[in-house]
PDB file of C-alpha atoms in Angstrom:
ATOM      1  CA  MET A  18      61.516  69.900   3.663  1.00  0.00           C
ATOM      2  CA  PRO A  19      63.632  72.535   4.531  1.00  0.00           C
ATOM      3  CA  ALA A  20      66.958  73.206   2.478  1.00  0.00           C
ATOM      4  CA  PRO A  21      70.123  72.378   3.881  1.00  0.00           C
ATOM      5  CA  SER A  22      70.964  76.000   4.916  1.00  0.00           C
ATOM      6  CA  ASP A  23      67.859  76.408   6.631  1.00  0.00           C
ATOM      7  CA  ARG A  24      68.306  72.913   8.497  1.00  0.00           C
ATOM      8  CA  ALA A  25      71.775  73.840   9.774  1.00  0.00           C
ATOM      9  CA  ALA A  26      70.370  77.283  11.009  1.00  0.00           C
ATOM     10  CA  LEU A  27      68.000  75.513  13.083  1.00  0.00           C
ATOM     11  CA  VAL A  28      70.521  73.210  14.361  1.00  0.00           C
ATOM     12  CA  ARG A  29      72.327  75.922  15.439  1.00  0.00           C
ATOM     13  CA  ARG A  30      69.405  77.776  17.421  1.00  0.00           C
ATOM     14  CA  ALA A  31      68.617  74.489  19.022  1.00  0.00           C
ATOM     15  CA  ARG A  32      72.220  73.874  20.528  1.00  0.00           C
ATOM     16  CA  LYS A  33      72.118  77.760  21.729  1.00  0.00           C
ATOM     17  CA  ARG A  34      69.098  77.159  23.225  1.00  0.00           C
ATOM     18  CA  SER A  35      70.398  74.025  25.032  1.00  0.00           C
ATOM     19  CA  ARG A  36      73.222  75.546  26.229  1.00  0.00           C
ATOM     20  CA  PRO A  37      73.215  77.778  29.278  1.00  0.00           C
ATOM     21  CA  THR A  38      74.724  81.122  29.835  1.00  0.00           C
ATOM     22  CA  PRO A  39      77.939  81.479  31.939  1.00  0.00           C
ATOM     23  CA  HIS A  40      75.784  83.913  34.190  1.00  0.00           C
ATOM     24  CA  ARG A  41      73.198  80.976  34.645  1.00  0.00           C
ATOM     25  CA  TYR A  42      75.720  78.617  35.644  1.00  0.00           C
ATOM     26  CA  ARG A  43      77.251  81.112  38.144  1.00  0.00           C
ATOM     27  CA  ARG A  44      73.832  81.785  39.475  1.00  0.00           C
ATOM     28  CA  LEU A  45      73.095  78.074  39.785  1.00  0.00           C
ATOM     29  CA  ALA A  46      76.345  77.442  41.865  1.00  0.00           C
ATOM     30  CA  VAL A  47      75.581  80.258  44.155  1.00  0.00           C
ATOM     31  CA  LEU A  48      72.017  78.972  44.947  1.00  0.00           C
ATOM     32  CA  VAL A  49      73.675  75.402  45.824  1.00  0.00           C
ATOM     33  CA  VAL A  50      75.997  77.039  48.241  1.00  0.00           C
ATOM     34  CA  VAL A  51      73.407  78.832  49.740  1.00  0.00           C
ATOM     35  CA  ALA A  52      70.735  75.762  50.083  1.00  0.00           C
ATOM     36  CA  GLY A  53      73.587  73.728  51.571  1.00  0.00           C
ATOM     37  CA  ALA A  54      74.492  76.449  54.097  1.00  0.00           C
ATOM     38  CA  LEU A  55      70.248  76.316  54.651  1.00  0.00           C
ATOM     39  CA  LEU A  56      70.357  72.933  55.097  1.00  0.00           C
ATOM     40  CA  GLY A  57      73.199  72.692  57.156  1.00  0.00           C
ATOM     41  CA  SER A  58      71.610  75.274  59.571  1.00  0.00           C
ATOM     42  CA  LEU A  59      68.512  73.380  59.424  1.00  0.00           C
ATOM     43  CA  LEU A  60      69.997  69.956  60.473  1.00  0.00           C
ATOM     44  CA  VAL A  61      71.860  71.380  63.047  1.00  0.00           C
ATOM     45  CA  THR A  62      68.693  72.960  64.372  1.00  0.00           C
ATOM     46  CA  ALA A  63      66.623  69.891  64.288  1.00  0.00           C
ATOM     47  CA  PHE A  64      69.452  67.861  65.768  1.00  0.00           C
ATOM     48  CA  GLY A  65      70.269  70.212  68.365  1.00  0.00           C
ATOM     49  CA  GLN A  66      67.213  71.124  69.851  1.00  0.00           C
ATOM     50  CA  GLY A  67      67.293  68.402  72.606  1.00  0.00           C
ATOM     51  CA  ALA A  68      70.620  69.211  74.012  1.00  0.00           C
ATOM     52  CA  PRO A  69      71.346  71.920  76.473  1.00  0.00           C
ATOM     53  CA  GLU A  70      72.717  75.469  75.204  1.00  0.00           C
ATOM     54  CA  ILE A  71      76.001  76.180  76.023  1.00  0.00           C
ATOM     55  CA  VAL A  72      76.737  79.870  76.740  1.00  0.00           C
ATOM     56  CA  PRO A  73      80.143  80.928  77.010  1.00  0.00           C
ATOM     57  CA  GLN A  74      81.344  82.519  80.061  1.00  0.00           C
ATOM     58  CA  THR A  75      84.062  85.014  80.836  1.00  0.00           C
ATOM     59  CA  LEU A  76      85.536  83.962  84.130  1.00  0.00           C
ATOM     60  CA  PRO A  77      87.780  85.930  86.415  1.00  0.00           C
ATOM     61  CA  PRO A  78      91.772  85.568  85.751  1.00  0.00           C
ATOM     62  CA  PRO A  79      93.375  83.256  88.292  1.00  0.00           C
ATOM     63  CA  ALA A  80      94.165  85.025  91.414  1.00  0.00           C
ATOM     64  CA  SER A  81      98.182  83.868  90.995  1.00  0.00           C
ATOM     65  CA  ARG A  82      98.459  86.543  88.090  1.00  0.00           C
ATOM     66  CA  LEU A  83      97.439  89.332  90.299  1.00  0.00           C
ATOM     67  CA  LEU A  84     100.000  89.248  92.963  1.00  0.00           C
ATOM     68  CA  PRO A  85     100.104  93.351  94.014  1.00  0.00           C
ATOM     69  CA  ALA A  86     103.769  94.759  94.685  1.00  0.00           C
ATOM     70  CA  ALA A  87     102.268  97.845  96.278  1.00  0.00           C
ATOM     71  CA  PRO A  88     100.032  98.866  98.693  1.00  0.00           C
ATOM     72  CA  PRO A  89      96.126  99.262  97.538  1.00  0.00           C
ATOM     73  CA  THR A  90      94.677 102.283  96.791  1.00  0.00           C
ATOM     74  CA  PRO A  91      92.173 103.487  99.496  1.00  0.00           C
ATOM     75  CA  MET A  92      88.412 101.617  98.151  1.00  0.00           C
ATOM     76  CA  THR A  93      85.491 100.986 100.522  1.00  0.00           C
ATOM     77  CA  VAL A  94      84.560  97.568 100.026  1.00  0.00           C
ATOM     78  CA  ALA A  95      82.077  97.047 102.520  1.00  0.00           C
ATOM     79  CA  LEU A  96      80.260  98.983 105.383  1.00  0.00           C
ATOM     80  CA  HIS A  97      79.177  98.208 108.508  1.00  0.00           C
ATOM     81  CA  GLY A  98      77.093 101.018 110.133  1.00  0.00           C
ATOM     82  CA  GLY A  99      79.727 103.877 109.964  1.00  0.00           C
ATOM     83  CA  LEU A 100      82.541 101.926 109.616  1.00  0.00           C
ATOM     84  CA  ARG A 101      84.378 101.689 106.263  1.00  0.00           C
ATOM     85  CA  ILE A 102      86.008  98.648 105.107  1.00  0.00           C
ATOM     86  CA  GLN A 103      88.738  99.657 103.018  1.00  0.00           C
ATOM     87  CA  LEU A 104      90.465  96.935 100.522  1.00  0.00           C
ATOM     88  CA  PRO A 105      93.168  94.983 102.019  1.00  0.00           C
ATOM     89  CA  LEU A 106      95.074  94.209  98.725  1.00  0.00           C
ATOM     90  CA  ALA A 107      96.969  95.913  96.569  1.00  0.00           C
ATOM     91  CA  ARG A 108      94.240  94.449  93.342  1.00  0.00           C
ATOM     92  CA  LEU A 109      91.040  92.700  93.978  1.00  0.00           C
ATOM     93  CA  ALA A 110      91.074  89.434  92.542  1.00  0.00           C
ATOM     94  CA  HIS A 111      87.791  87.903  93.282  1.00  0.00           C
ATOM     95  CA  LYS A 112      85.360  89.047  96.009  1.00  0.00           C
ATOM     96  CA  ILE A 113      82.493  87.280  97.832  1.00  0.00           C
ATOM     97  CA  PHE A 114      80.116  88.953 100.115  1.00  0.00           C
ATOM     98  CA  GLY A 115      76.689  88.468 101.570  1.00  0.00           C
ATOM     99  CA  GLY A 116      75.432  90.731  99.181  1.00  0.00           C
ATOM    100  CA  GLY A 117      75.550  94.258  97.770  1.00  0.00           C
ATOM    101  CA  HIS A 118      75.807  96.686  94.696  1.00  0.00           C
ATOM    102  CA  GLY A 119      78.227  98.991  92.911  1.00  0.00           C
ATOM    103  CA  HIS A 120      81.142  98.738  90.721  1.00  0.00           C
ATOM    104  CA  PHE A 121      81.882  94.983  92.131  1.00  0.00           C
ATOM    105  CA  VAL A 122      80.095  91.522  91.533  1.00  0.00           C
ATOM    106  CA  TYR A 123      78.515  90.069  94.852  1.00  0.00           C
ATOM    107  CA  TYR A 124      78.157  86.794  95.260  1.00  0.00           C
ATOM    108  CA  GLN A 125      76.406  84.582  97.914  1.00  0.00           C
ATOM    109  CA  LEU A 126      77.761  81.416  99.295  1.00  0.00           C
ATOM    110  CA  ASN A 127      75.924  80.455 102.272  1.00  0.00           C
ATOM    111  CA  GLY A 128      72.834  81.907 104.617  1.00  0.00           C
ATOM    112  CA  GLY A 129      71.751  85.693 104.178  1.00  0.00           C
ATOM    113  CA  GLU A 130      73.467  89.097 105.019  1.00  0.00           C
ATOM    114  CA  THR A 131      76.671  88.566 107.180  1.00  0.00           C
ATOM    115  CA  ASP A 132      79.396  90.317 108.517  1.00  0.00           C
ATOM    116  CA  VAL A 133      82.307  88.545 106.878  1.00  0.00           C
ATOM    117  CA  LEU A 134      83.984  89.429 103.887  1.00  0.00           C
ATOM    118  CA  ASP A 135      86.371  87.152 101.445  1.00  0.00           C
ATOM    119  CA  VAL A 136      88.532  88.713  99.221  1.00  0.00           C
ATOM    120  CA  GLY A 137      90.136  86.321  96.703  1.00  0.00           C
ATOM    121  CA  ALA A 138      93.864  86.382  96.534  1.00  0.00           C
ATOM    122  CA  ALA A 139      96.834  83.842  95.613  1.00  0.00           C
ATOM    123  CA  PRO A 140      98.918  82.763  98.456  1.00  0.00           C
ATOM    124  CA  GLY A 141     101.551  85.103  99.513  1.00  0.00           C
ATOM    125  CA  THR A 142      99.996  88.065  98.490  1.00  0.00           C
ATOM    126  CA  ASP A 143     100.394  91.026 100.816  1.00  0.00           C
ATOM    127  CA  VAL A 144      97.484  91.829 103.022  1.00  0.00           C
ATOM    128  CA  TYR A 145      97.260  95.335 104.353  1.00  0.00           C
ATOM    129  CA  ALA A 146      95.044  96.978 107.069  1.00  0.00           C
ATOM    130  CA  PRO A 147      91.361  97.240 106.058  1.00  0.00           C
ATOM    131  CA  VAL A 148      90.947  99.900 108.706  1.00  0.00           C
ATOM    132  CA  ASP A 149      92.466 102.230 110.911  1.00  0.00           C
ATOM    133  CA  GLY A 150      93.187 101.341 114.453  1.00  0.00           C
ATOM    134  CA  THR A 151      95.211  99.481 117.127  1.00  0.00           C
ATOM    135  CA  ILE A 152      96.150  95.626 116.887  1.00  0.00           C
ATOM    136  CA  THR A 153      94.172  94.106 119.911  1.00  0.00           C
ATOM    137  CA  GLY A 154      95.367  90.544 119.183  1.00  0.00           C
ATOM    138  CA  ILE A 155      97.515  88.185 117.130  1.00  0.00           C
ATOM    139  CA  SER A 156      96.796  84.653 117.396  1.00  0.00           C
ATOM    140  CA  ASP A 157      96.711  81.257 115.801  1.00  0.00           C
ATOM    141  CA  PHE A 158      93.857  80.737 113.437  1.00  0.00           C
ATOM    142  CA  ILE A 159      92.355  77.326 114.309  1.00  0.00           C
ATOM    143  CA  LEU A 160      90.883  74.932 111.671  1.00  0.00           C
ATOM    144  CA  ASN A 161      89.779  71.406 112.167  1.00  0.00           C
ATOM    145  CA  GLY A 162      91.999  71.797 115.725  1.00  0.00           C
ATOM    146  CA  GLN A 163      95.128  72.750 113.902  1.00  0.00           C
ATOM    147  CA  ALA A 164      96.760  76.212 113.764  1.00  0.00           C
ATOM    148  CA  PHE A 165      97.107  77.461 110.199  1.00  0.00           C
ATOM    149  CA  GLY A 166      98.476  81.305 109.942  1.00  0.00           C
ATOM    150  CA  SER A 167      97.192  83.794 112.065  1.00  0.00           C
ATOM    151  CA  ARG A 168      93.910  85.726 113.469  1.00  0.00           C
ATOM    152  CA  ILE A 169      94.698  89.194 113.515  1.00  0.00           C
ATOM    153  CA  ASP A 170      92.167  91.320 115.615  1.00  0.00           C
ATOM    154  CA  ILE A 171      92.097  95.173 114.960  1.00  0.00           C
ATOM    155  CA  GLN A 172      90.097  97.638 117.011  1.00  0.00           C
ATOM    156  CA  PRO A 173      89.170 100.369 114.311  1.00  0.00           C
ATOM    157  CA  SER A 174      89.522 103.863 115.446  1.00  0.00           C
ATOM    158  CA  ALA A 175      86.143 105.031 114.164  1.00  0.00           C
ATOM    159  CA  ALA A 176      84.412 102.507 115.997  1.00  0.00           C
ATOM    160  CA  PRO A 177      85.876 100.998 119.226  1.00  0.00           C
ATOM    161  CA  SER A 178      83.113  98.929 120.225  1.00  0.00           C
ATOM    162  CA  LEU A 179      83.902  96.782 117.230  1.00  0.00           C
ATOM    163  CA  VAL A 180      86.836  94.490 116.121  1.00  0.00           C
ATOM    164  CA  VAL A 181      87.967  93.684 112.970  1.00  0.00           C
ATOM    165  CA  SER A 182      89.240  90.344 112.734  1.00  0.00           C
ATOM    166  CA  LEU A 183      91.403  88.820 109.754  1.00  0.00           C
ATOM    167  CA  THR A 184      91.955  85.402 109.325  1.00  0.00           C
ATOM    168  CA  GLN A 185      93.554  82.919 106.122  1.00  0.00           C
ATOM    169  CA  LEU A 186      96.777  84.830 106.363  1.00  0.00           C
ATOM    170  CA  SER A 187     100.377  84.716 108.155  1.00  0.00           C
ATOM    171  CA  ALA A 188     100.970  87.744 110.267  1.00  0.00           C
ATOM    172  CA  ASP A 189     103.750  90.014 109.217  1.00  0.00           C
ATOM    173  CA  PRO A 190     106.987  89.384 111.533  1.00  0.00           C
ATOM    174  CA  ALA A 191     106.567  93.144 112.401  1.00  0.00           C
ATOM    175  CA  LEU A 192     103.499  93.367 113.949  1.00  0.00           C
ATOM    176  CA  THR A 193     102.705  93.055 117.577  1.00  0.00           C
ATOM    177  CA  VAL A 194      99.552  94.002 119.829  1.00  0.00           C
ATOM    178  CA  GLY A 195      99.608  97.623 120.238  1.00  0.00           C
ATOM    179  CA  SER A 196     100.589  98.645 116.791  1.00  0.00           C
ATOM    180  CA  THR A 197      98.977 101.292 115.586  1.00  0.00           C
ATOM    181  CA  ILE A 198      97.879 100.907 111.897  1.00  0.00           C
ATOM    182  CA  ALA A 199      96.739 102.607 108.860  1.00  0.00           C
ATOM    183  CA  ALA A 200      94.055 101.473 106.378  1.00  0.00           C
ATOM    184  CA  SER A 201      95.591 100.413 102.895  1.00  0.00           C
ATOM    185  CA  SER A 202      99.111 101.626 104.177  1.00  0.00           C
ATOM    186  CA  THR A 203     100.334  99.311 106.909  1.00  0.00           C
ATOM    187  CA  LYS A 204     101.091  95.882 105.745  1.00  0.00           C
ATOM    188  CA  ILE A 205      99.680  93.202 107.998  1.00  0.00           C
ATOM    189  CA  GLY A 206     100.500  89.741 106.593  1.00  0.00           C
ATOM    190  CA  ARG A 207     100.196  87.780 103.537  1.00  0.00           C
ATOM    191  CA  VAL A 208      97.850  84.890 102.403  1.00  0.00           C
ATOM    192  CA  ILE A 209      98.364  81.333 103.014  1.00  0.00           C
ATOM    193  CA  ASP A 210      97.159  78.348 100.790  1.00  0.00           C
ATOM    194  CA  LEU A 211      94.701  76.404 102.626  1.00  0.00           C
ATOM    195  CA  SER A 212      93.398  74.484  99.650  1.00  0.00           C
ATOM    196  CA  VAL A 213      95.452  71.455 101.055  1.00  0.00           C
ATOM    197  CA  VAL A 214      93.018  71.101 104.157  1.00  0.00           C
ATOM    198  CA  GLU A 215      89.477  72.601 102.860  1.00  0.00           C
ATOM    199  CA  LYS A 216      87.558  72.675  99.825  1.00  0.00           C
ATOM    200  CA  GLN A 217      86.875  76.836  99.798  1.00  0.00           C
ATOM    201  CA  ALA A 218      83.776  77.801  98.505  1.00  0.00           C
ATOM    202  CA  LEU A 219      85.275  80.463  96.584  1.00  0.00           C
ATOM    203  CA  ALA A 220      86.441  78.267  94.123  1.00  0.00           C
ATOM    204  CA  ARG A 221      83.437  77.536  92.921  1.00  0.00           C
ATOM    205  CA  PHE A 222      83.617  80.982  90.938  1.00  0.00           C
ATOM    206  CA  THR A 223      86.982  81.284  90.400  1.00  0.00           C
ATOM    207  CA  GLN A 224      89.829  79.596  87.941  1.00  0.00           C
ATOM    208  CA  ASP A 225      91.871  78.383  91.120  1.00  0.00           C
ATOM    209  CA  ALA A 226      91.856  76.976  94.414  1.00  0.00           C
ATOM    210  CA  GLY A 227      89.918  79.718  96.019  1.00  0.00           C
ATOM    211  CA  ASN A 228      92.266  81.285  98.252  1.00  0.00           C
ATOM    212  CA  HIS A 229      91.419  84.454 100.434  1.00  0.00           C
ATOM    213  CA  VAL A 230      91.381  86.882 103.330  1.00  0.00           C
ATOM    214  CA  ALA A 231      88.452  86.683 105.331  1.00  0.00           C
ATOM    215  CA  LEU A 232      87.554  89.608 107.147  1.00  0.00           C
ATOM    216  CA  GLU A 233      85.001  89.684 110.120  1.00  0.00           C
ATOM    217  CA  VAL A 234      83.431  92.500 111.926  1.00  0.00           C
ATOM    218  CA  ARG A 235      81.843  92.066 115.304  1.00  0.00           C
ATOM    219  CA  THR A 236      81.180  93.772 118.707  1.00  0.00           C
ATOM    220  CA  ALA A 237      84.386  93.502 120.751  1.00  0.00           C
ATOM    221  CA  ALA A 238      82.451  91.431 123.633  1.00  0.00           C
ATOM    222  CA  THR A 239      81.918  88.793 121.018  1.00  0.00           C
ATOM    223  CA  VAL A 240      85.794  88.122 120.303  1.00  0.00           C
ATOM    224  CA  THR A 241      86.688  85.199 121.759  1.00  0.00           C
ATOM    225  CA  PRO A 242      90.681  85.123 122.924  1.00  0.00           C
TER     226      PRO A 242
END
């Protein structure tokens, strides 16, 4: 039988062995936190497999925040043979075209490659001449049997056999048939709001109603009065 002093020493050693050190406590806490995080990840993964993946997308800013106050810097946004179509707005909000490449993003709305260019802009945005040339016609733009704004026809100096027509805008009061215009310099009108009369295809790609100015290139013989 151990002496009392030996028995006390054995009890102290047993208590010391049964008491975890502070270091072991700290390590146990860290392992619990890590295990909890892993469990949470596993639960999210397991229960999220059937759900569709949500990928954040950066959308273009609303065109209402991009109202220009000065003529645009000359910039070619489309080509038709040797004819260069210049950006008609001081700042590009959204550009939709049949197809293409370069520094812009192109979206196809309908059909194949076309000769129509839609440039997104808020109502009231100033529109400038997309080519050097002469105004050959200013008429009403007819939509669903009603007049909404104007159609402006331009004979380009670089391609007299063609006509560049712009719609979805109101003609500038100073503009007349026979006026000589300069690309990216002469103001020819302002974008109008057509969202109240039609669902605009451009709206599928923007954060607004999809208003825009439309440019179309045709041969002079196909332009109707």
